[in-house]
Amino acid sequence: LIMSEARALELGFKPLAYIRDWSFKACDPFEELLLGPTYCSQEVLSRNNLSMSDIGVLEIHEAFAGQILSNIVAMGSQSFADDHFGGKKVGDIDISKMNTKGGSLAVGHPFGATGSRLVTTASRRLQDEGERFALIAACADGGLGHACILERYDN
């Protein structure tokens, strides 16, 4: 469930995480079709003065293998950063922090449930692993992209 902290506490729920920031973008469907996660990750990290080294939990939707690999390369590419972000690259992905409970491909690519699965998994991982921040990212058909930052709720 996603709701305000006050309402969750009033109803007796134990919050897991705050949604700190998010970004949605549309990309060129011919040249950048599935790179939305890279563009959106750059935006939310920059707006919150965070870097990949601040992120303890990564949950990135894998539409298919080539999509996730192209985003991992783009996020770590200085050339891509020079061309698209004024030289500030998103950062290198620490694979040991990414999709540790199984990503979208491993759980059967659940259309219609991807966003809720990513938020739920990242929120629980923040609590279980004691990390402060999670980065969630996903692409969608037609060149859309999303990323958000979650922050662990200290219970």
CSV table of C-alpha atoms in Angstrom, one decimal:
chain,number,residue,atom,x,y,z
A,1,LEU,CA,0.0,0.0,0.0
A,2,ILE,CA,1.2,3.5,-0.7
A,3,MET,CA,-0.1,6.2,1.6
A,4,SER,CA,1.0,9.1,3.8
A,5,GLU,CA,3.0,8.3,6.9
A,6,ALA,CA,0.3,9.7,9.1
A,7,ARG,CA,-2.5,7.6,7.6
A,8,ALA,CA,-0.4,4.4,7.7
A,9,LEU,CA,0.4,4.9,11.4
A,10,GLU,CA,-3.3,5.8,12.1
A,11,LEU,CA,-4.3,2.5,10.5
A,12,GLY,CA,-1.7,0.5,12.4
A,13,PHE,CA,0.5,-0.2,9.4
A,14,LYS,CA,4.3,-0.3,9.7
A,15,PRO,CA,5.8,1.9,6.9
A,16,LEU,CA,8.8,0.4,5.1
A,17,ALA,CA,10.0,3.3,2.9
A,18,TYR,CA,9.4,6.9,1.8
A,19,ILE,CA,9.2,7.7,-1.9
A,20,ARG,CA,11.7,10.6,-2.0
A,21,ASP,CA,11.7,11.5,-5.7
A,22,TRP,CA,10.7,10.2,-9.1
A,23,SER,CA,11.0,10.9,-12.8
A,24,PHE,CA,9.1,9.9,-15.9
A,25,LYS,CA,10.5,10.6,-19.4
A,26,ALA,CA,9.7,9.8,-23.0
A,27,CYS,CA,12.7,8.9,-25.2
A,28,ASP,CA,13.1,8.9,-29.0
A,29,PRO,CA,11.5,5.5,-29.9
A,30,PHE,CA,14.0,5.0,-32.7
A,31,GLU,CA,17.3,5.9,-31.2
A,32,GLU,CA,16.7,5.6,-27.4
A,33,LEU,CA,13.7,3.2,-27.1
A,34,LEU,CA,14.6,1.4,-23.9
A,35,LEU,CA,17.1,3.9,-22.3
A,36,GLY,CA,14.5,5.7,-20.2
A,37,PRO,CA,15.9,4.2,-17.0
A,38,THR,CA,19.2,5.8,-17.6
A,39,TYR,CA,17.7,9.3,-18.3
A,40,CYS,CA,15.4,9.1,-15.3
A,41,SER,CA,18.1,7.7,-13.0
A,42,GLN,CA,20.4,10.6,-13.9
A,43,GLU,CA,17.6,13.1,-13.1
A,44,VAL,CA,16.6,11.7,-9.7
A,45,LEU,CA,20.1,11.1,-8.5
A,46,SER,CA,21.2,14.6,-9.5
A,47,ARG,CA,18.2,16.4,-8.0
A,48,ASN,CA,18.9,14.6,-4.7
A,49,ASN,CA,22.6,15.1,-4.7
A,50,LEU,CA,23.1,11.4,-4.7
A,51,SER,CA,25.5,9.1,-6.6
A,52,MET,CA,25.4,5.4,-7.3
A,53,SER,CA,27.7,4.9,-4.3
A,54,ASP,CA,24.9,6.2,-2.1
A,55,ILE,CA,22.5,3.6,-3.4
A,56,GLY,CA,22.4,0.3,-1.4
A,57,VAL,CA,19.5,-1.3,-3.2
A,58,LEU,CA,18.9,-1.4,-7.0
A,59,GLU,CA,15.8,-2.8,-8.5
A,60,ILE,CA,15.8,-2.3,-12.3
A,61,HIS,CA,13.1,-3.8,-14.5
A,62,GLU,CA,14.5,-6.1,-17.2
A,63,ALA,CA,12.2,-6.0,-20.2
A,64,PHE,CA,14.7,-8.4,-21.8
A,65,ALA,CA,18.5,-9.0,-21.5
A,66,GLY,CA,19.5,-6.5,-24.2
A,67,GLN,CA,17.5,-3.7,-22.5
A,68,ILE,CA,19.1,-4.1,-19.1
A,69,LEU,CA,22.6,-4.5,-20.5
A,70,SER,CA,22.2,-1.3,-22.7
A,71,ASN,CA,21.2,0.7,-19.6
A,72,ILE,CA,24.0,-0.7,-17.5
A,73,VAL,CA,26.5,0.3,-20.2
A,74,ALA,CA,24.9,3.8,-20.8
A,75,MET,CA,24.8,4.5,-17.0
A,76,GLY,CA,28.5,3.8,-16.7
A,77,SER,CA,29.6,5.4,-20.0
A,78,GLN,CA,31.5,8.7,-19.9
A,79,SER,CA,30.8,9.1,-23.7
A,80,PHE,CA,27.0,8.8,-23.2
A,81,ALA,CA,27.2,11.3,-20.3
A,82,ASP,CA,29.2,13.7,-22.4
A,83,ASP,CA,26.6,13.5,-25.2
A,84,HIS,CA,23.5,13.6,-23.0
A,85,PHE,CA,24.2,14.8,-19.5
A,86,GLY,CA,26.8,17.5,-19.8
A,87,GLY,CA,29.5,15.1,-18.7
A,88,LYS,CA,28.0,13.8,-15.5
A,89,LYS,CA,27.5,10.1,-15.8
A,90,VAL,CA,24.9,8.2,-13.9
A,91,GLY,CA,27.5,5.9,-12.4
A,92,ASP,CA,28.7,2.3,-12.5
A,93,ILE,CA,26.2,-0.3,-11.4
A,94,ASP,CA,27.3,-2.6,-8.6
A,95,ILE,CA,25.7,-5.8,-9.9
A,96,SER,CA,25.8,-7.4,-6.4
A,97,LYS,CA,23.2,-4.8,-5.3
A,98,MET,CA,20.9,-5.3,-8.3
A,99,ASN,CA,17.7,-7.4,-8.4
A,100,THR,CA,19.1,-9.8,-5.7
A,101,LYS,CA,15.7,-11.4,-5.2
A,102,GLY,CA,15.3,-12.0,-8.9
A,103,GLY,CA,14.4,-9.4,-11.5
A,104,SER,CA,11.4,-9.2,-13.9
A,105,LEU,CA,12.7,-11.9,-16.2
A,106,ALA,CA,13.2,-14.3,-13.3
A,107,VAL,CA,9.7,-13.8,-11.9
A,108,GLY,CA,8.0,-14.1,-15.3
A,109,HIS,CA,7.9,-10.4,-16.5
A,110,PRO,CA,4.6,-9.6,-14.7
A,111,PHE,CA,2.9,-7.1,-17.0
A,112,GLY,CA,0.7,-4.7,-15.0
A,113,ALA,CA,2.5,-5.5,-11.8
A,114,THR,CA,6.0,-4.4,-12.5
A,115,GLY,CA,5.9,-1.1,-10.6
A,116,SER,CA,4.3,-2.5,-7.5
A,117,ARG,CA,6.7,-5.4,-7.6
A,118,LEU,CA,9.7,-3.1,-7.8
A,119,VAL,CA,8.5,-0.8,-5.0
A,120,THR,CA,7.6,-3.7,-2.7
A,121,THR,CA,10.8,-5.6,-3.3
A,122,ALA,CA,13.0,-2.5,-2.9
A,123,SER,CA,11.1,-1.4,0.3
A,124,ARG,CA,11.5,-4.8,1.9
A,125,ARG,CA,15.2,-5.0,0.9
A,126,LEU,CA,15.9,-1.6,2.5
A,127,GLN,CA,14.5,-3.0,5.8
A,128,ASP,CA,16.1,-6.4,5.5
A,129,GLU,CA,19.5,-5.2,4.4
A,130,GLY,CA,19.6,-2.0,6.5
A,131,GLU,CA,20.4,0.2,3.5
A,132,ARG,CA,19.3,3.9,3.4
A,133,PHE,CA,18.5,4.5,-0.3
A,134,ALA,CA,17.1,2.4,-3.2
A,135,LEU,CA,17.0,3.3,-6.9
A,136,ILE,CA,14.2,1.8,-8.9
A,137,ALA,CA,14.1,2.1,-12.6
A,138,ALA,CA,12.0,0.8,-15.5
A,139,CYS,CA,11.3,1.2,-19.2
A,140,ALA,CA,8.0,0.9,-20.9
A,141,ASP,CA,6.7,0.4,-24.4
A,142,GLY,CA,7.1,3.3,-26.8
A,143,GLY,CA,10.2,4.8,-25.3
A,144,LEU,CA,9.0,5.6,-21.8
A,145,GLY,CA,11.1,5.5,-18.7
A,146,HIS,CA,10.8,5.8,-15.0
A,147,ALA,CA,13.1,6.0,-11.9
A,148,CYS,CA,12.5,6.8,-8.3
A,149,ILE,CA,14.4,7.0,-5.1
A,150,LEU,CA,13.2,5.2,-2.0
A,151,GLU,CA,14.5,6.0,1.5
A,152,ARG,CA,14.2,3.4,4.3
A,153,TYR,CA,11.7,4.2,7.0
A,154,ASP,CA,13.3,3.8,10.4
A,155,ASN,CA,10.9,1.8,12.6
